[in-house]
Amino acid sequence: MVSGKPTAKRRRNRTIELGIPSDLGWERAAMDVAASVARCMGFPADRIEDIKTAVAEATLNAIEHGNSLDASQRVLIVLVPEGEKLEINVRDRSSTPFPPAEAVGAPSLEDKLTGLSNTRGWGTFLIRSLVDEVEFTSTSEGNLVRMVIHLEP
Amino acid sequence: MVSGKPTAKRRRNRTIELGIPSDLGWERAAMDVAASVARCMGFPADRIEDIKTAVAEATLNAIEHGNSLDASQRVLIVLVPEGEKLEINVRDRSSTPFPPAEAVGAPSLEDKLTGLSNTRGWGTFLIRSLVDEVEFTSTSEGNLVRMVIHLEP
Amino acid sequence: MANEARATLRETPLLTVIDLRGEVTTFADDAINSAYRQVSERGAKNILLNFSGVDHLNSAGIAIIIGVLTETRKADQCLLITGLTPHYRKVFHIMGLARYVPIFDSEDAARQSIDSR
Amino acid sequence: MANEARATLRETPLLTVIDLRGEVTTFADDAINSAYRQVSERGAKNILLNFSGVDHLNSAGIAIIIGVLTETRKADQCLLITGLTPHYRKVFHIMGLARYVPIFDSEDAARQSIDSR
Ligand SMILES: Nc1ncnc2c1ncn2[C@@H]1O[C@H](COP(=O)(O)OP(=O)(O)O)[C@@H](O)[C@H]1O
Ligand SMILES: Nc1ncnc2c1ncn2[C@@H]1O[C@H](COP(=O)(O)OP(=O)(O)O)[C@@H](O)[C@H]1O
């Protein structure tokens, strides 16, 4: 189903695109599509779980932070299967850029347990931990999380 | 997540859209999104199975007959959750219209078992049998299958 | 495809079982038909198609099963089915297939039906 | 939401169990916290969170669990966890949570750990 060298056009044609409203809950649809694409590509079961969680967290952030739960704004999930790797882009229409990387370093569980910081703040950390490559880009169009997962680790 | 009277704009905003290449296999992604939307809406398990099969068959027809397995043509699946019902549109870029309804009446298993007709030809019949409403529309843009499934039968 | 169809043969008392696995779609054609040919060459009379390992089935896959059913009727073999989920059981009923091929809850139930003839 | 979170209490020898069901996301806040409050009012010392009925868990849901863990540490209660899938077990390890709350394969294994103290 997925083979050969991707040219720009081929690449565009082989993408799977999902658009959802910015309502909590629809991230489940994104997880399910990502899982079925990963399954088609032959990812092992434990990697599919990693992909589902990473996509869920990125989509949740796009719904919640990027589009501020404004259901009239949409989140676009673009999956690009390319033989040995799967690229997943999650795009929102945020007018606020991602916080700088330093601001979202590894959260301290100790601080959370002692009340020094909010119990939330795990999404970005989990994404980083579960995928092979991740890139956060902010443009005037919105924010984009680009994740790549390799078939062979 | 889904409530109130849908206006044209609301409706547009609340849709879930999935675009896939016309390659056999990607209909699984359509099934999975449809299932997760139906689950979110509270459809019972057996209705979710009906929806998955109907979406799979409509998407398969769009890939195979509508877009003639030409991977550069895309199939668009648009799900519209509206409180008590789920509308699902499957759109291809076919230049050949759907055959007239009479041509795709209930297939005769007897004919198939005696070799009088091809063993295929069940997709449209299954769609009709499994959803509450179905409409086949051919336009200059392509073919469209519109299916509606009610939460309360 | 990650989840290719596989059809493996298993001889049991009274029944020759074809265990189907993976996705029963248009791609399952070779696997199912060659399994059926082997079973026929062995002279099997009672053939049980076991769907319990199948994770996806569509109308193109069912068309392959109809092809096998057509052959078994010509060859005076008896085809039986088990391992369908309630949903696909319903689909087989809707299609009228259940009138031509008996569908059982379990392999044992299929075996008993042969035994009690 | 179709699959709301539910948290139900169950008294067992040595352990008070909170059985979680459905989706443990931001919407599970009330269900989990009110279950925890009830358990505390009863004076429970050993509290087992059972995830085996959970079909979806995300970082917002885990944040609620961290909140409960914070409370149990203040109240000198002992929190234990069971019923996680291998994936979420891994996630709890990645987050470092497994260092603060023991994770067991089964309710029995959790009970034995209390019994053998
Ligand atoms: N798509 C996004 N658009 C704008 N801001 C974001 C986005 N994703 C994350 N952020 C910012 O980064 C912070 C950290 O996110 P995260 O680690 O996922 O934790 P949480 O979502 O629990 O706050 C968020 O609180 C938010 O301020
Ligand atoms: N999306 C479509 N575009 C064009 N033709 C279609 C489409 N869907 C179905 N058809 C036509 O209708 C016929 C019957 O379809 P169907 O009942 O699904 O059976 P099958 O797909 O097994 O042939 C097809 O063979 C095809 O000619």
mmCIF file with all atom_site columns, C-alpha atoms in Angstrom, chain B residues 6-149:
data_model
loop_
_atom_site.group_PDB
_atom_site.id
_atom_site.type_symbol
_atom_site.label_atom_id
_atom_site.label_alt_id
_atom_site.label_comp_id
_atom_site.label_asym_id
_atom_site.label_entity_id
_atom_site.label_seq_id
_atom_site.pdbx_PDB_ins_code
_atom_site.Cartn_x
_atom_site.Cartn_y
_atom_site.Cartn_z
_atom_site.occupancy
_atom_site.B_iso_or_equiv
_atom_site.pdbx_formal_charge
_atom_site.auth_seq_id
_atom_site.auth_comp_id
_atom_site.auth_asym_id
_atom_site.auth_atom_id
_atom_site.pdbx_PDB_model_num
ATOM 1   C CA . PRO B 1 6   ? -27.648 22.999  13.968  1.00 0.00 ? 6   PRO B CA 1
ATOM 2   C CA . THR B 1 7   ? -27.429 26.094  11.808  1.00 0.00 ? 7   THR B CA 1
ATOM 3   C CA . ALA B 1 8   ? -25.531 25.851  8.526   1.00 0.00 ? 8   ALA B CA 1
ATOM 4   C CA . LYS B 1 9   ? -22.385 27.216  10.142  1.00 0.00 ? 9   LYS B CA 1
ATOM 5   C CA . ARG B 1 10  ? -22.679 25.138  13.312  1.00 0.00 ? 10  ARG B CA 1
ATOM 6   C CA . ARG B 1 11  ? -23.202 22.122  11.134  1.00 0.00 ? 11  ARG B CA 1
ATOM 7   C CA . ARG B 1 12  ? -20.074 22.794  9.123   1.00 0.00 ? 12  ARG B CA 1
ATOM 8   C CA . ASN B 1 13  ? -18.096 23.315  12.289  1.00 0.00 ? 13  ASN B CA 1
ATOM 9   C CA . ARG B 1 14  ? -19.210 20.130  13.921  1.00 0.00 ? 14  ARG B CA 1
ATOM 10  C CA . THR B 1 15  ? -18.303 17.818  11.086  1.00 0.00 ? 15  THR B CA 1
ATOM 11  C CA . ILE B 1 16  ? -15.502 15.308  11.235  1.00 0.00 ? 16  ILE B CA 1
ATOM 12  C CA . GLU B 1 17  ? -13.784 14.995  7.882   1.00 0.00 ? 17  GLU B CA 1
ATOM 13  C CA . LEU B 1 18  ? -11.476 12.267  6.724   1.00 0.00 ? 18  LEU B CA 1
ATOM 14  C CA . GLY B 1 19  ? -9.615  12.264  3.417   1.00 0.00 ? 19  GLY B CA 1
ATOM 15  C CA . ILE B 1 20  ? -7.899  9.088   2.203   1.00 0.00 ? 20  ILE B CA 1
ATOM 16  C CA . PRO B 1 21  ? -6.080  7.967   -0.951  1.00 0.00 ? 21  PRO B CA 1
ATOM 17  C CA . SER B 1 22  ? -7.897  5.582   -3.274  1.00 0.00 ? 22  SER B CA 1
ATOM 18  C CA . ASP B 1 23  ? -5.924  2.539   -2.249  1.00 0.00 ? 23  ASP B CA 1
ATOM 19  C CA . LEU B 1 24  ? -7.564  -0.627  -0.977  1.00 0.00 ? 24  LEU B CA 1
ATOM 20  C CA . GLY B 1 25  ? -7.079  -0.890  2.763   1.00 0.00 ? 25  GLY B CA 1
ATOM 21  C CA . TRP B 1 26  ? -7.592  2.729   3.810   1.00 0.00 ? 26  TRP B CA 1
ATOM 22  C CA . GLU B 1 27  ? -11.315 2.063   4.196   1.00 0.00 ? 27  GLU B CA 1
ATOM 23  C CA . ARG B 1 28  ? -10.243 0.731   7.601   1.00 0.00 ? 28  ARG B CA 1
ATOM 24  C CA . ALA B 1 29  ? -9.410  4.292   8.650   1.00 0.00 ? 29  ALA B CA 1
ATOM 25  C CA . ALA B 1 30  ? -12.912 5.384   7.633   1.00 0.00 ? 30  ALA B CA 1
ATOM 26  C CA . MET B 1 31  ? -14.462 2.549   9.649   1.00 0.00 ? 31  MET B CA 1
ATOM 27  C CA . ASP B 1 32  ? -12.424 3.484   12.693  1.00 0.00 ? 32  ASP B CA 1
ATOM 28  C CA . VAL B 1 33  ? -13.342 7.175   12.625  1.00 0.00 ? 33  VAL B CA 1
ATOM 29  C CA . ALA B 1 34  ? -16.996 6.360   12.055  1.00 0.00 ? 34  ALA B CA 1
ATOM 30  C CA . ALA B 1 35  ? -16.887 3.964   14.989  1.00 0.00 ? 35  ALA B CA 1
ATOM 31  C CA . SER B 1 36  ? -15.300 6.494   17.298  1.00 0.00 ? 36  SER B CA 1
ATOM 32  C CA . VAL B 1 37  ? -17.776 9.213   16.363  1.00 0.00 ? 37  VAL B CA 1
ATOM 33  C CA . ALA B 1 38  ? -20.672 6.782   16.819  1.00 0.00 ? 38  ALA B CA 1
ATOM 34  C CA . ARG B 1 39  ? -19.263 5.697   20.170  1.00 0.00 ? 39  ARG B CA 1
ATOM 35  C CA . CYS B 1 40  ? -18.997 9.328   21.299  1.00 0.00 ? 40  CYS B CA 1
ATOM 36  C CA . MET B 1 41  ? -22.640 9.842   20.335  1.00 0.00 ? 41  MET B CA 1
ATOM 37  C CA . GLY B 1 42  ? -23.728 6.885   22.433  1.00 0.00 ? 42  GLY B CA 1
ATOM 38  C CA . PHE B 1 43  ? -24.717 4.399   19.728  1.00 0.00 ? 43  PHE B CA 1
ATOM 39  C CA . PRO B 1 44  ? -25.068 0.830   21.044  1.00 0.00 ? 44  PRO B CA 1
ATOM 40  C CA . ALA B 1 45  ? -22.388 -1.693  20.099  1.00 0.00 ? 45  ALA B CA 1
ATOM 41  C CA . ASP B 1 46  ? -24.459 -3.516  17.472  1.00 0.00 ? 46  ASP B CA 1
ATOM 42  C CA . ARG B 1 47  ? -25.360 -0.259  15.688  1.00 0.00 ? 47  ARG B CA 1
ATOM 43  C CA . ILE B 1 48  ? -21.692 0.721   15.675  1.00 0.00 ? 48  ILE B CA 1
ATOM 44  C CA . GLU B 1 49  ? -20.953 -2.541  13.859  1.00 0.00 ? 49  GLU B CA 1
ATOM 45  C CA . ASP B 1 50  ? -23.666 -1.743  11.296  1.00 0.00 ? 50  ASP B CA 1
ATOM 46  C CA . ILE B 1 51  ? -22.209 1.731   10.791  1.00 0.00 ? 51  ILE B CA 1
ATOM 47  C CA . LYS B 1 52  ? -18.688 0.352   10.372  1.00 0.00 ? 52  LYS B CA 1
ATOM 48  C CA . THR B 1 53  ? -19.789 -2.118  7.709   1.00 0.00 ? 53  THR B CA 1
ATOM 49  C CA . ALA B 1 54  ? -21.883 0.468   5.824   1.00 0.00 ? 54  ALA B CA 1
ATOM 50  C CA . VAL B 1 55  ? -19.011 2.987   5.861   1.00 0.00 ? 55  VAL B CA 1
ATOM 51  C CA . ALA B 1 56  ? -16.513 0.321   4.818   1.00 0.00 ? 56  ALA B CA 1
ATOM 52  C CA . GLU B 1 57  ? -18.641 -0.735  1.845   1.00 0.00 ? 57  GLU B CA 1
ATOM 53  C CA . ALA B 1 58  ? -19.382 2.822   0.706   1.00 0.00 ? 58  ALA B CA 1
ATOM 54  C CA . THR B 1 59  ? -15.704 3.768   1.020   1.00 0.00 ? 59  THR B CA 1
ATOM 55  C CA . LEU B 1 60  ? -14.580 0.613   -0.747  1.00 0.00 ? 60  LEU B CA 1
ATOM 56  C CA . ASN B 1 61  ? -16.939 1.372   -3.642  1.00 0.00 ? 61  ASN B CA 1
ATOM 57  C CA . ALA B 1 62  ? -15.633 4.937   -3.806  1.00 0.00 ? 62  ALA B CA 1
ATOM 58  C CA . ILE B 1 63  ? -12.030 3.682   -3.894  1.00 0.00 ? 63  ILE B CA 1
ATOM 59  C CA . GLU B 1 64  ? -12.654 0.847   -6.313  1.00 0.00 ? 64  GLU B CA 1
ATOM 60  C CA . HIS B 1 65  ? -15.467 1.951   -8.623  1.00 0.00 ? 65  HIS B CA 1
ATOM 61  C CA . GLY B 1 66  ? -15.641 5.716   -8.093  1.00 0.00 ? 66  GLY B CA 1
ATOM 62  C CA . ASN B 1 67  ? -11.933 6.485   -8.246  1.00 0.00 ? 67  ASN B CA 1
ATOM 63  C CA . SER B 1 68  ? -10.922 3.286   -10.097 1.00 0.00 ? 68  SER B CA 1
ATOM 64  C CA . LEU B 1 69  ? -8.123  2.578   -7.603  1.00 0.00 ? 69  LEU B CA 1
ATOM 65  C CA . ASP B 1 70  ? -6.296  5.673   -8.830  1.00 0.00 ? 70  ASP B CA 1
ATOM 66  C CA . ALA B 1 71  ? -4.354  6.626   -5.695  1.00 0.00 ? 71  ALA B CA 1
ATOM 67  C CA . SER B 1 72  ? -4.022  10.210  -6.891  1.00 0.00 ? 72  SER B CA 1
ATOM 68  C CA . GLN B 1 73  ? -7.786  10.610  -6.475  1.00 0.00 ? 73  GLN B CA 1
ATOM 69  C CA . ARG B 1 74  ? -9.029  11.018  -2.950  1.00 0.00 ? 74  ARG B CA 1
ATOM 70  C CA . VAL B 1 75  ? -12.100 9.837   -1.099  1.00 0.00 ? 75  VAL B CA 1
ATOM 71  C CA . LEU B 1 76  ? -13.656 12.234  1.388   1.00 0.00 ? 76  LEU B CA 1
ATOM 72  C CA . ILE B 1 77  ? -15.687 10.951  4.312   1.00 0.00 ? 77  ILE B CA 1
ATOM 73  C CA . VAL B 1 78  ? -17.682 13.613  6.164   1.00 0.00 ? 78  VAL B CA 1
ATOM 74  C CA . LEU B 1 79  ? -19.413 12.702  9.416   1.00 0.00 ? 79  LEU B CA 1
ATOM 75  C CA . VAL B 1 80  ? -22.097 15.016  10.761  1.00 0.00 ? 80  VAL B CA 1
ATOM 76  C CA . PRO B 1 81  ? -23.210 14.191  14.306  1.00 0.00 ? 81  PRO B CA 1
ATOM 77  C CA . GLU B 1 82  ? -26.561 15.860  14.980  1.00 0.00 ? 82  GLU B CA 1
ATOM 78  C CA . GLY B 1 83  ? -27.890 14.936  18.379  1.00 0.00 ? 83  GLY B CA 1
ATOM 79  C CA . GLU B 1 84  ? -30.247 12.107  17.559  1.00 0.00 ? 84  GLU B CA 1
ATOM 80  C CA . LYS B 1 85  ? -28.731 11.056  14.271  1.00 0.00 ? 85  LYS B CA 1
ATOM 81  C CA . LEU B 1 86  ? -25.427 10.616  12.511  1.00 0.00 ? 86  LEU B CA 1
ATOM 82  C CA . GLU B 1 87  ? -25.087 11.572  8.861   1.00 0.00 ? 87  GLU B CA 1
ATOM 83  C CA . ILE B 1 88  ? -22.190 10.125  6.905   1.00 0.00 ? 88  ILE B CA 1
ATOM 84  C CA . ASN B 1 89  ? -21.232 11.324  3.426   1.00 0.00 ? 89  ASN B CA 1
ATOM 85  C CA . VAL B 1 90  ? -18.787 9.420   1.250   1.00 0.00 ? 90  VAL B CA 1
ATOM 86  C CA . ARG B 1 91  ? -17.604 11.350  -1.783  1.00 0.00 ? 91  ARG B CA 1
ATOM 87  C CA . ASP B 1 92  ? -15.471 10.235  -4.705  1.00 0.00 ? 92  ASP B CA 1
ATOM 88  C CA . ARG B 1 93  ? -14.369 11.867  -7.977  1.00 0.00 ? 93  ARG B CA 1
ATOM 89  C CA . SER B 1 94  ? -16.072 9.398   -10.287 1.00 0.00 ? 94  SER B CA 1
ATOM 90  C CA . SER B 1 95  ? -16.839 10.508  -13.822 1.00 0.00 ? 95  SER B CA 1
ATOM 91  C CA . THR B 1 96  ? -19.260 7.576   -14.184 1.00 0.00 ? 96  THR B CA 1
ATOM 92  C CA . PRO B 1 97  ? -22.539 8.013   -12.342 1.00 0.00 ? 97  PRO B CA 1
ATOM 93  C CA . PHE B 1 98  ? -23.969 5.348   -10.026 1.00 0.00 ? 98  PHE B CA 1
ATOM 94  C CA . PRO B 1 99  ? -25.886 2.692   -11.941 1.00 0.00 ? 99  PRO B CA 1
ATOM 95  C CA . PRO B 1 100 ? -29.679 3.252   -11.808 1.00 0.00 ? 100 PRO B CA 1
ATOM 96  C CA . ALA B 1 101 ? -31.337 1.825   -8.704  1.00 0.00 ? 101 ALA B CA 1
ATOM 97  C CA . GLU B 1 102 ? -32.984 -0.993  -10.662 1.00 0.00 ? 102 GLU B CA 1
ATOM 98  C CA . ALA B 1 103 ? -29.564 -2.218  -11.763 1.00 0.00 ? 103 ALA B CA 1
ATOM 99  C CA . VAL B 1 104 ? -28.467 -2.636  -8.177  1.00 0.00 ? 104 VAL B CA 1
ATOM 100 C CA . GLY B 1 105 ? -31.551 -4.280  -6.705  1.00 0.00 ? 105 GLY B CA 1
ATOM 101 C CA . ALA B 1 106 ? -31.232 -7.075  -4.147  1.00 0.00 ? 106 ALA B CA 1
ATOM 102 C CA . PRO B 1 107 ? -28.646 -9.477  -5.532  1.00 0.00 ? 107 PRO B CA 1
ATOM 103 C CA . SER B 1 108 ? -29.813 -13.043 -6.114  1.00 0.00 ? 108 SER B CA 1
ATOM 104 C CA . LEU B 1 109 ? -27.742 -15.490 -4.132  1.00 0.00 ? 109 LEU B CA 1
ATOM 105 C CA . GLU B 1 110 ? -29.317 -18.324 -6.121  1.00 0.00 ? 110 GLU B CA 1
ATOM 106 C CA . ASP B 1 111 ? -27.965 -16.816 -9.380  1.00 0.00 ? 111 ASP B CA 1
ATOM 107 C CA . LYS B 1 112 ? -24.540 -16.428 -7.865  1.00 0.00 ? 112 LYS B CA 1
ATOM 108 C CA . LEU B 1 113 ? -24.466 -19.986 -6.523  1.00 0.00 ? 113 LEU B CA 1
ATOM 109 C CA . THR B 1 114 ? -25.433 -21.371 -9.904  1.00 0.00 ? 114 THR B CA 1
ATOM 110 C CA . GLY B 1 115 ? -22.883 -19.248 -11.720 1.00 0.00 ? 115 GLY B CA 1
ATOM 111 C CA . LEU B 1 116 ? -25.526 -17.103 -13.443 1.00 0.00 ? 116 LEU B CA 1
ATOM 112 C CA . SER B 1 117 ? -24.023 -13.959 -11.949 1.00 0.00 ? 117 SER B CA 1
ATOM 113 C CA . ASN B 1 118 ? -20.781 -12.770 -10.429 1.00 0.00 ? 118 ASN B CA 1
ATOM 114 C CA . THR B 1 119 ? -20.270 -13.545 -6.727  1.00 0.00 ? 119 THR B CA 1
ATOM 115 C CA . ARG B 1 120 ? -19.595 -9.832  -6.026  1.00 0.00 ? 120 ARG B CA 1
ATOM 116 C CA . GLY B 1 121 ? -22.222 -7.090  -5.964  1.00 0.00 ? 121 GLY B CA 1
ATOM 117 C CA . TRP B 1 122 ? -23.213 -6.974  -2.272  1.00 0.00 ? 122 TRP B CA 1
ATOM 118 C CA . GLY B 1 123 ? -21.894 -3.551  -1.229  1.00 0.00 ? 123 GLY B CA 1
ATOM 119 C CA . THR B 1 124 ? -24.878 -1.388  -2.115  1.00 0.00 ? 124 THR B CA 1
ATOM 120 C CA . PHE B 1 125 ? -27.293 -4.016  -0.817  1.00 0.00 ? 125 PHE B CA 1
ATOM 121 C CA . LEU B 1 126 ? -25.524 -4.169  2.543   1.00 0.00 ? 126 LEU B CA 1
ATOM 122 C CA . ILE B 1 127 ? -25.450 -0.378  2.858   1.00 0.00 ? 127 ILE B CA 1
ATOM 123 C CA . ARG B 1 128 ? -29.201 -0.211  2.196   1.00 0.00 ? 128 ARG B CA 1
ATOM 124 C CA . SER B 1 129 ? -29.831 -2.991  4.708   1.00 0.00 ? 129 SER B CA 1
ATOM 125 C CA . LEU B 1 130 ? -27.736 -1.554  7.532   1.00 0.00 ? 130 LEU B CA 1
ATOM 126 C CA . VAL B 1 131 ? -28.499 2.183   7.631   1.00 0.00 ? 131 VAL B CA 1
ATOM 127 C CA . ASP B 1 132 ? -31.791 4.006   8.221   1.00 0.00 ? 132 ASP B CA 1
ATOM 128 C CA . GLU B 1 133 ? -31.601 6.302   5.184   1.00 0.00 ? 133 GLU B CA 1
ATOM 129 C CA . VAL B 1 134 ? -29.392 6.258   2.122   1.00 0.00 ? 134 VAL B CA 1
ATOM 130 C CA . GLU B 1 135 ? -29.160 8.454   -0.943  1.00 0.00 ? 135 GLU B CA 1
ATOM 131 C CA . PHE B 1 136 ? -26.923 8.012   -3.969  1.00 0.00 ? 136 PHE B CA 1
ATOM 132 C CA . THR B 1 137 ? -26.172 11.215  -5.865  1.00 0.00 ? 137 THR B CA 1
ATOM 133 C CA . SER B 1 138 ? -24.054 11.642  -8.984  1.00 0.00 ? 138 SER B CA 1
ATOM 134 C CA . THR B 1 139 ? -22.804 15.092  -9.947  1.00 0.00 ? 139 THR B CA 1
ATOM 135 C CA . SER B 1 140 ? -20.169 16.445  -12.275 1.00 0.00 ? 140 SER B CA 1
ATOM 136 C CA . GLU B 1 141 ? -17.826 16.491  -9.279  1.00 0.00 ? 141 GLU B CA 1
ATOM 137 C CA . GLY B 1 142 ? -18.246 12.805  -8.563  1.00 0.00 ? 142 GLY B CA 1
ATOM 138 C CA . ASN B 1 143 ? -20.495 10.423  -6.684  1.00 0.00 ? 143 ASN B CA 1
ATOM 139 C CA . LEU B 1 144 ? -21.858 10.862  -3.190  1.00 0.00 ? 144 LEU B CA 1
ATOM 140 C CA . VAL B 1 145 ? -23.378 8.307   -0.831  1.00 0.00 ? 145 VAL B CA 1
ATOM 141 C CA . ARG B 1 146 ? -25.272 9.954   2.007   1.00 0.00 ? 146 ARG B CA 1
ATOM 142 C CA . MET B 1 147 ? -26.199 7.659   4.885   1.00 0.00 ? 147 MET B CA 1
ATOM 143 C CA . VAL B 1 148 ? -28.154 8.506   8.028   1.00 0.00 ? 148 VAL B CA 1
ATOM 144 C CA . ILE B 1 149 ? -28.336 6.396   11.175  1.00 0.00 ? 149 ILE B CA 1
#
